[in-house]
Short mmCIF file of C-alpha atoms (C1' of nucleotides) in Angstrom, two decimals:
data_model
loop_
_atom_site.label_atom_id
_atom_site.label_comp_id
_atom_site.label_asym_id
_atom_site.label_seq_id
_atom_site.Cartn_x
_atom_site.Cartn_y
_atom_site.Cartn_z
CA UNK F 1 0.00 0.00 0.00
CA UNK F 2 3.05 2.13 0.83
CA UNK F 3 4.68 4.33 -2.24
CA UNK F 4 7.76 3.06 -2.83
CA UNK F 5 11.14 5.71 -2.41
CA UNK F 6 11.73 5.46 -5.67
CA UNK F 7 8.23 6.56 -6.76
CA UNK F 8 8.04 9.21 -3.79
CA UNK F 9 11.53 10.56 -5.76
CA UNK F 10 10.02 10.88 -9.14
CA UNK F 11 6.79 12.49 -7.78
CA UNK F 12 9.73 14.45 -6.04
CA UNK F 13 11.64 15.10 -9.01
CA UNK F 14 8.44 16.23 -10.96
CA UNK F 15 6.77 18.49 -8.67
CA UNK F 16 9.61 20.72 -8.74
CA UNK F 17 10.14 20.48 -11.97
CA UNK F 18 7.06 21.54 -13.03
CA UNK F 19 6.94 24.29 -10.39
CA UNK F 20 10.42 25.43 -11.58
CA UNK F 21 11.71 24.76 -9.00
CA UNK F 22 16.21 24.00 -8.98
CA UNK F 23 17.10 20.79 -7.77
CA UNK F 24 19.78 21.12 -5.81
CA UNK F 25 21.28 18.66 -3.44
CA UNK F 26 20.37 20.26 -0.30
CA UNK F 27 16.79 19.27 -1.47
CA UNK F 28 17.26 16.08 -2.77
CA UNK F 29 18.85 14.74 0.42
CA UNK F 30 16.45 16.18 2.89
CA UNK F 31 13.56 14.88 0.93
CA UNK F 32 15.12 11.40 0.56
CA UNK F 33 15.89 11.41 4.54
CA UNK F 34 12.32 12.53 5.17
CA UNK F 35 10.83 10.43 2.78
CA UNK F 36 12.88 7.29 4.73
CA UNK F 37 12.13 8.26 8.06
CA UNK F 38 9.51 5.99 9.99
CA UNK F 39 8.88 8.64 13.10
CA UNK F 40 8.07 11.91 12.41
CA UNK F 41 11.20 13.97 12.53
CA UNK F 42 11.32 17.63 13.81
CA UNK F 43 13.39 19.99 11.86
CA UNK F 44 16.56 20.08 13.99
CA UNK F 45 16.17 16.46 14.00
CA UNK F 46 16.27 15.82 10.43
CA UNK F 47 18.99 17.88 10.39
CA UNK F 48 21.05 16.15 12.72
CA UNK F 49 20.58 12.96 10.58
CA UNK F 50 21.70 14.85 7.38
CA UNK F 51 24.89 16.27 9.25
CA UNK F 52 26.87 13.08 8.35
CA UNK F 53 26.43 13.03 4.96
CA UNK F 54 26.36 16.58 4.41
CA UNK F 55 28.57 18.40 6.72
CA UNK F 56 27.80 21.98 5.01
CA UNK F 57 24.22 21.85 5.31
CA UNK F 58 23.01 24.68 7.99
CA UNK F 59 19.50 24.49 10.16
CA UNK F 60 18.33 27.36 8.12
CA UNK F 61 17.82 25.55 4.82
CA UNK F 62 16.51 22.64 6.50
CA UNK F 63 13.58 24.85 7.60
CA UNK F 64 13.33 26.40 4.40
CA UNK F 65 13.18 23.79 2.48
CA UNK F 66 10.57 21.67 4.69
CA UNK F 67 8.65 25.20 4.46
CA UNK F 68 8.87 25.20 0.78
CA UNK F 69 8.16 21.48 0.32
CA UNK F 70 5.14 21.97 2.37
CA UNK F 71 3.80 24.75 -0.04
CA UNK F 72 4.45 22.41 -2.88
CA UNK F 73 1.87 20.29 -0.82
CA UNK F 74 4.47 17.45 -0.97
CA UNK F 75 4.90 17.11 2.68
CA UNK F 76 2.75 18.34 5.35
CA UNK F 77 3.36 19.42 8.84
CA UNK F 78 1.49 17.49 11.69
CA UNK F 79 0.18 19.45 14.60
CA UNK F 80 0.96 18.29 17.82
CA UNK F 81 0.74 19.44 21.24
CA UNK F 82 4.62 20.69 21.56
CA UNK F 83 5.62 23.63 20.09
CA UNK F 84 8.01 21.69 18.03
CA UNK F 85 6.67 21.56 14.30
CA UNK F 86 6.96 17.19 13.05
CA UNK F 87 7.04 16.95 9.14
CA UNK F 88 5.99 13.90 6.85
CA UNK F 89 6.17 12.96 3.16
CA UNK F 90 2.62 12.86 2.41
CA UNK F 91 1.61 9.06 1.99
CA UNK F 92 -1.94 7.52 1.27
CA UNK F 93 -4.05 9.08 4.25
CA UNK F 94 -3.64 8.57 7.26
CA UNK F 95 -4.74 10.00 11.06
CA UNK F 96 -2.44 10.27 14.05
CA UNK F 97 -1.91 8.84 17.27
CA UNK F 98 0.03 11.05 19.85
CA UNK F 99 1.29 9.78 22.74
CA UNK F 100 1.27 12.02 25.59
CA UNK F 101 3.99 10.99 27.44
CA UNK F 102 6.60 10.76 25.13
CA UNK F 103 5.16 12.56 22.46
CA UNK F 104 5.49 10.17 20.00
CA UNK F 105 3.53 10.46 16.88
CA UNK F 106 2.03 6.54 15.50
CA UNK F 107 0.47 6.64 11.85
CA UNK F 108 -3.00 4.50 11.80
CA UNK F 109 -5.75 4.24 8.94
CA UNK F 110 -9.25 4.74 9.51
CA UNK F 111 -11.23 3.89 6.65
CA UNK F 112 -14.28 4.56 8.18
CA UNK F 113 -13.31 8.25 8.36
CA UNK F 114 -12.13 9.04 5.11
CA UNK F 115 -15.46 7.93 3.71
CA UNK F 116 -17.56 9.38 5.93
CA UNK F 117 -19.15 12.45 4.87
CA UNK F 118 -18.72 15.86 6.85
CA UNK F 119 -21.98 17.34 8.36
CA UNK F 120 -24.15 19.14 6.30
CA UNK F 121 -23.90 22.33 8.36
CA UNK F 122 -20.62 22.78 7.21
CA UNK F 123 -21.52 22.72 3.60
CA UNK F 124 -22.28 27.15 5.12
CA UNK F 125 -19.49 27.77 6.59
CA UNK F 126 -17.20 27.27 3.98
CA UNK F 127 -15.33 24.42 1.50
CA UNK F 128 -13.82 22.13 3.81
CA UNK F 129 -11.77 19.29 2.84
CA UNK F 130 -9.00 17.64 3.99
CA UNK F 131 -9.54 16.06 7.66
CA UNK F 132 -7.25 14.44 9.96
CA UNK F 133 -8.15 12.58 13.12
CA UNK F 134 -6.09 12.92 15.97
CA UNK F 135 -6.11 10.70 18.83
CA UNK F 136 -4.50 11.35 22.33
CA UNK F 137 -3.58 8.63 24.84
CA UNK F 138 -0.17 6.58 26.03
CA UNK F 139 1.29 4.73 23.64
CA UNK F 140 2.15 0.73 24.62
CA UNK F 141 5.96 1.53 25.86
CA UNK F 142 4.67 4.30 27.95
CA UNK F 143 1.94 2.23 29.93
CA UNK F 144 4.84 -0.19 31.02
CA UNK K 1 -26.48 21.99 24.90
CA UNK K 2 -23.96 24.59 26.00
CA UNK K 3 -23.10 25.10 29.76
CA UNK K 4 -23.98 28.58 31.38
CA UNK K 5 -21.66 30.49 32.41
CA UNK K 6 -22.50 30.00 35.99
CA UNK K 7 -21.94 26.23 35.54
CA UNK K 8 -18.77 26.65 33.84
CA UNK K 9 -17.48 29.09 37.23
CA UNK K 10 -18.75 26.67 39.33
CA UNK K 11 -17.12 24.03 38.05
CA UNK K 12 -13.70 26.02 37.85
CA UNK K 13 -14.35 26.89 41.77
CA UNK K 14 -14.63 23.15 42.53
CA UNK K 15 -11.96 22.07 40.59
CA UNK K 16 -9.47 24.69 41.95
CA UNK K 17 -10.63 24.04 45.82
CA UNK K 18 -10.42 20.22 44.66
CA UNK K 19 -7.01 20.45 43.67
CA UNK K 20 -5.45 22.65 46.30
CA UNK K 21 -5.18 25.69 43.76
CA UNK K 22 -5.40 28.90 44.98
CA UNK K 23 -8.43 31.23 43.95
CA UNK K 24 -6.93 34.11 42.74
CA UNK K 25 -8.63 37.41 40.42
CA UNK K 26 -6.18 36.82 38.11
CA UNK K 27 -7.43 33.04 37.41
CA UNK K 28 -11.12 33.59 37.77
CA UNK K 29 -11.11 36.48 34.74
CA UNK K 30 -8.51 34.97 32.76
CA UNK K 31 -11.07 31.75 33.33
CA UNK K 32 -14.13 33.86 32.53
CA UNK K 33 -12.99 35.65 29.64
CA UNK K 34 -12.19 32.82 28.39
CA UNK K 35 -15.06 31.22 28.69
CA UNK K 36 -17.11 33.77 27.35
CA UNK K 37 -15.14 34.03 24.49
CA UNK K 38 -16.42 32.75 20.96
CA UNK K 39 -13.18 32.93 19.05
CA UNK K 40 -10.38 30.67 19.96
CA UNK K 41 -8.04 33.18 21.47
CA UNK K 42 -4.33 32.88 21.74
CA UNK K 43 -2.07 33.99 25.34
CA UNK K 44 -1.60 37.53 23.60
CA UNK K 45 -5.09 37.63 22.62
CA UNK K 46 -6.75 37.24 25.49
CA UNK K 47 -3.89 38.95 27.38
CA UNK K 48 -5.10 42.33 25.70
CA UNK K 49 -8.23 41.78 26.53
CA UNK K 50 -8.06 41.09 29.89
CA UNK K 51 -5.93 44.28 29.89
CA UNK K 52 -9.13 46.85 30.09
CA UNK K 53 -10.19 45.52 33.37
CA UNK K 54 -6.71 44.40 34.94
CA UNK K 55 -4.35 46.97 33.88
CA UNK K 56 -1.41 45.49 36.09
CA UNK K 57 -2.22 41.71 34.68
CA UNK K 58 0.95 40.55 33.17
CA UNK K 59 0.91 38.14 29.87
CA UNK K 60 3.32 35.91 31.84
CA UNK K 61 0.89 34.92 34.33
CA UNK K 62 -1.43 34.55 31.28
CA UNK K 63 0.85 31.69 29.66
CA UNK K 64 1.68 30.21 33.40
CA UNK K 65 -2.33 30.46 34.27
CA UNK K 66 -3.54 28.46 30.81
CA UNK K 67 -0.58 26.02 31.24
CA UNK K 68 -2.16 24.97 34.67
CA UNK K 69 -5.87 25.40 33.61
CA UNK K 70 -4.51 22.97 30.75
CA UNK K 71 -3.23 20.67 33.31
CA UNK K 72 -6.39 20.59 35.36
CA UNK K 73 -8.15 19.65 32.10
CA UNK K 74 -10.32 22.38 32.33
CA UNK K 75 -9.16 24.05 29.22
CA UNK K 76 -7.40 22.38 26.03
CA UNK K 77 -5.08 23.68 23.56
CA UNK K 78 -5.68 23.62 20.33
CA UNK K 79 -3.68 22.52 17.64
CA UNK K 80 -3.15 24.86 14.73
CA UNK K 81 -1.00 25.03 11.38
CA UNK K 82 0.69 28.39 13.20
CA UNK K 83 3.36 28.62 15.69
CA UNK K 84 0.62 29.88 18.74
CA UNK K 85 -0.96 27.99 20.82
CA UNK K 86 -4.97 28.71 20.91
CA UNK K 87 -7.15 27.73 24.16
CA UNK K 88 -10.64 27.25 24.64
CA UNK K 89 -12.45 25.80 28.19
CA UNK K 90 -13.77 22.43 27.52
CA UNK K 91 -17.54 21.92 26.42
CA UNK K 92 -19.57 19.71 25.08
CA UNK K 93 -17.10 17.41 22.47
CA UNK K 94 -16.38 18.91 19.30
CA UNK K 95 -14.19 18.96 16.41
CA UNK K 96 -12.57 21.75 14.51
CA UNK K 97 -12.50 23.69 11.26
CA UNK K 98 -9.09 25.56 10.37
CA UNK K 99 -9.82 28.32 7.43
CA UNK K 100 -5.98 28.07 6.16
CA UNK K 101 -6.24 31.71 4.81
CA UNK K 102 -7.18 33.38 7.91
CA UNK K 103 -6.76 30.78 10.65
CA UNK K 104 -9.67 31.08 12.00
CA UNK K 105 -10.68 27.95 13.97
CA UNK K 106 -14.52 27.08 13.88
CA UNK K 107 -16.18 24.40 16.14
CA UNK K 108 -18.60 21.81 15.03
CA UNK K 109 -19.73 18.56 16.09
CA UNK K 110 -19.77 15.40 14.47
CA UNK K 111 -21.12 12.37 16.52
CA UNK K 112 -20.64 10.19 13.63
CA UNK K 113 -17.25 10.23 14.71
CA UNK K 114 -17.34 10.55 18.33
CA UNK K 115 -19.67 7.52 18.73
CA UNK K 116 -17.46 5.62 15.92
CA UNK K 117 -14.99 3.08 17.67
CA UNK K 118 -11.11 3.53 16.59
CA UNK K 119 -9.82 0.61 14.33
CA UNK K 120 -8.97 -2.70 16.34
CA UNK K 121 -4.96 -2.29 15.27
CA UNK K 122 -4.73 0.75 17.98
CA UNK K 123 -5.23 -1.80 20.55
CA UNK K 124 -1.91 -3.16 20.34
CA UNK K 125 -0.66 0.54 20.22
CA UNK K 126 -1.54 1.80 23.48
CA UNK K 127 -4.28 3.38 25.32
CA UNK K 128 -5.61 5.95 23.17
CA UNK K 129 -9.24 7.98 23.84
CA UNK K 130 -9.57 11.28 23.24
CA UNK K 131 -10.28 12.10 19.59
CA UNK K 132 -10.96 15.23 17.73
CA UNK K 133 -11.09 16.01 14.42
CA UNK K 134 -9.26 19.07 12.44
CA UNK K 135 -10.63 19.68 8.85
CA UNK K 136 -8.60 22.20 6.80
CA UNK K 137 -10.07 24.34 3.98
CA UNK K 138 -11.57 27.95 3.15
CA UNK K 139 -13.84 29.73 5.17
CA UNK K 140 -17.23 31.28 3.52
CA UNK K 141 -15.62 35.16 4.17
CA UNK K 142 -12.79 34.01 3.05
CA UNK K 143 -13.80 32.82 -0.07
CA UNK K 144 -15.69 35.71 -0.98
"C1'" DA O 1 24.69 34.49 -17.46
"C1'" DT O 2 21.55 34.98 -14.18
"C1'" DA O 3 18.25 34.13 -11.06
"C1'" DA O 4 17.49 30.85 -7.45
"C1'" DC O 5 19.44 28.76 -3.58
"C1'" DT O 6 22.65 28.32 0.23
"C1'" DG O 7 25.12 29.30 4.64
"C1'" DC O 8 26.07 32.53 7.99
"C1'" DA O 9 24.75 35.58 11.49
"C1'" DA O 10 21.53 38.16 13.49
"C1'" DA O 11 16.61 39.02 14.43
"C1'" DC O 12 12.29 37.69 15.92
"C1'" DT O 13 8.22 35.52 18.15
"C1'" DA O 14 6.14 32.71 21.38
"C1'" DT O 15 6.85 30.90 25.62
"C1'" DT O 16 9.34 29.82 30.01
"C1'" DT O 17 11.94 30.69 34.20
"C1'" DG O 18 14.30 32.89 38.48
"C1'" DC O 19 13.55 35.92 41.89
"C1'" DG O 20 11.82 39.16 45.19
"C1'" DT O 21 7.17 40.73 46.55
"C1'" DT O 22 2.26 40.18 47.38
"C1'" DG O 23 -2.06 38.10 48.71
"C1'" DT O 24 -4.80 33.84 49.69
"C1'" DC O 25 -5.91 30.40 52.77
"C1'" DG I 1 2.05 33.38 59.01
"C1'" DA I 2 3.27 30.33 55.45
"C1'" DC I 3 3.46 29.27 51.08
"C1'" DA I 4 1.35 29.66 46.49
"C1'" DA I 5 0.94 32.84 42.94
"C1'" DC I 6 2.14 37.32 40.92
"C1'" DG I 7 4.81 40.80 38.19
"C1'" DC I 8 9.08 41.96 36.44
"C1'" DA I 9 12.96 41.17 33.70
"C1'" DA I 10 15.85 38.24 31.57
"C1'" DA I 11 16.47 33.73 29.26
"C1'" DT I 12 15.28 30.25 26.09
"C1'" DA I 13 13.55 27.52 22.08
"C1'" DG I 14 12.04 27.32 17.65
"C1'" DT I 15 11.87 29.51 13.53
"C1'" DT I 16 12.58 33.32 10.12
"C1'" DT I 17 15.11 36.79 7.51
"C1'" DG I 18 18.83 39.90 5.12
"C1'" DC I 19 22.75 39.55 2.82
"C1'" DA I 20 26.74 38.10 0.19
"C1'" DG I 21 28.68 34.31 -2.04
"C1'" DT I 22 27.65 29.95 -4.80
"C1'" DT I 23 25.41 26.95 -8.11
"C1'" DA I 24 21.79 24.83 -11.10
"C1'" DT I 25 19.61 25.81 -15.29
#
DNA sequence: ATAACTGCAAACTATTTGCGTTGTC
DNA sequence: GACAACGCAAATAGTTTGCAGTTAT
């Protein structure tokens, strides 16, 4: 069910083609690291991870980029209760379970969801679209 | 279906006494303008607002007076796309709608949802309970 | 060639904390 | 009267921005 890396990389490749967009390696490595990463990485965190293979790369254009890459609607940013922004490639959809002990962030599907249909009274108060659900509890390492 | 504001005070009075916090002005109207207010207002916000009637309030008792109202569980944060944190005292369950131009958060309700079990997989996860939905999109202004 | 992108340093915004004083219980 | 909570000021964390040099197209 998962895109593979390889298809997330063309899709990658593409979108900023089409948007103009240079490909540099700066970009190319932070999406590839994002795009392999199973938690949810911060910024800083991502960054730390790149450090090793790219020694020149600076916090600054990690943040950029992840802003730009969410404007390009290829990643999005999950809210959580920390003031610490997570980021994620954006995969088939999916809702999020946050642990609120260690703040960990678990991916889940809920079918059930996505096909339900919003209540009418929002139909007035504007077009709505995209919905997430997020769920708040202790995750199984945390109750132990 | 809304409480009064009388219940809501009440409430905040026996939670306070029940918990060994101390009543002080500055809680009860940063409690009461909060709970009167229909917007989701941030620290600052409701800061400034407070300002008119407390003139020697200051926005650091603010922040440390929602962090512990957020403790008690008598007020939640809400999660936004933005870097603030928004508050709102708890009510009646509801879900949210985030207008992505403006920001402005909207409640609604949606017992679909809240009477909808979460998928059997989030067993294994954890203990997870508390649900809400966040649906991004334009609001109706905002679309005029 | 040239406009976009990067890295650096400095700025900024939201929020938190230490400390001496004040006010509630 | 004791101790929790306040107001002040200063610190911090996360993120953003201006600028000059670098690089992809």
């Amino acid at each position: 069910m998962e895109l593979t890396l390889k298809n997330q990389l063309k899709r990658f490749e593409d979108a900023c083609r089409s948007q103009g967009l240079r490909l540099t390696p700066q970009r190319l490595e932070i999406f590839k690291k994002l795009a392999q990463a199973t938690d949810h990485p911060t910024a800083e965190k991502l960054y730390h991870r790149l450090m090793e293979r790219m020694p020149t790369l600076s916090l600054d254009t990690v943040y950029r980029t992840l802003g730009t890459f969410a404007e390009m609607g290829l990643i999005s940013k999950i809210e959580t209760i920390e003031s610490q922004a997570h980021f994620e490639v954006l995969d088939v959809q999916h809702h999020h379970l946050i642990c609120e002990q260690c703040k960990k962030i678990i991916d889940f599907e809920w079918k059930q969801v996505d096909d339900a249909t919003l209540p009418d009274e929002i139909q007035s108060l504007g077009r709505f679209e995209r919905k997430t659900v997020v769920v708040y509890g202790t995750c199984q390492e945390c109750l132990e």
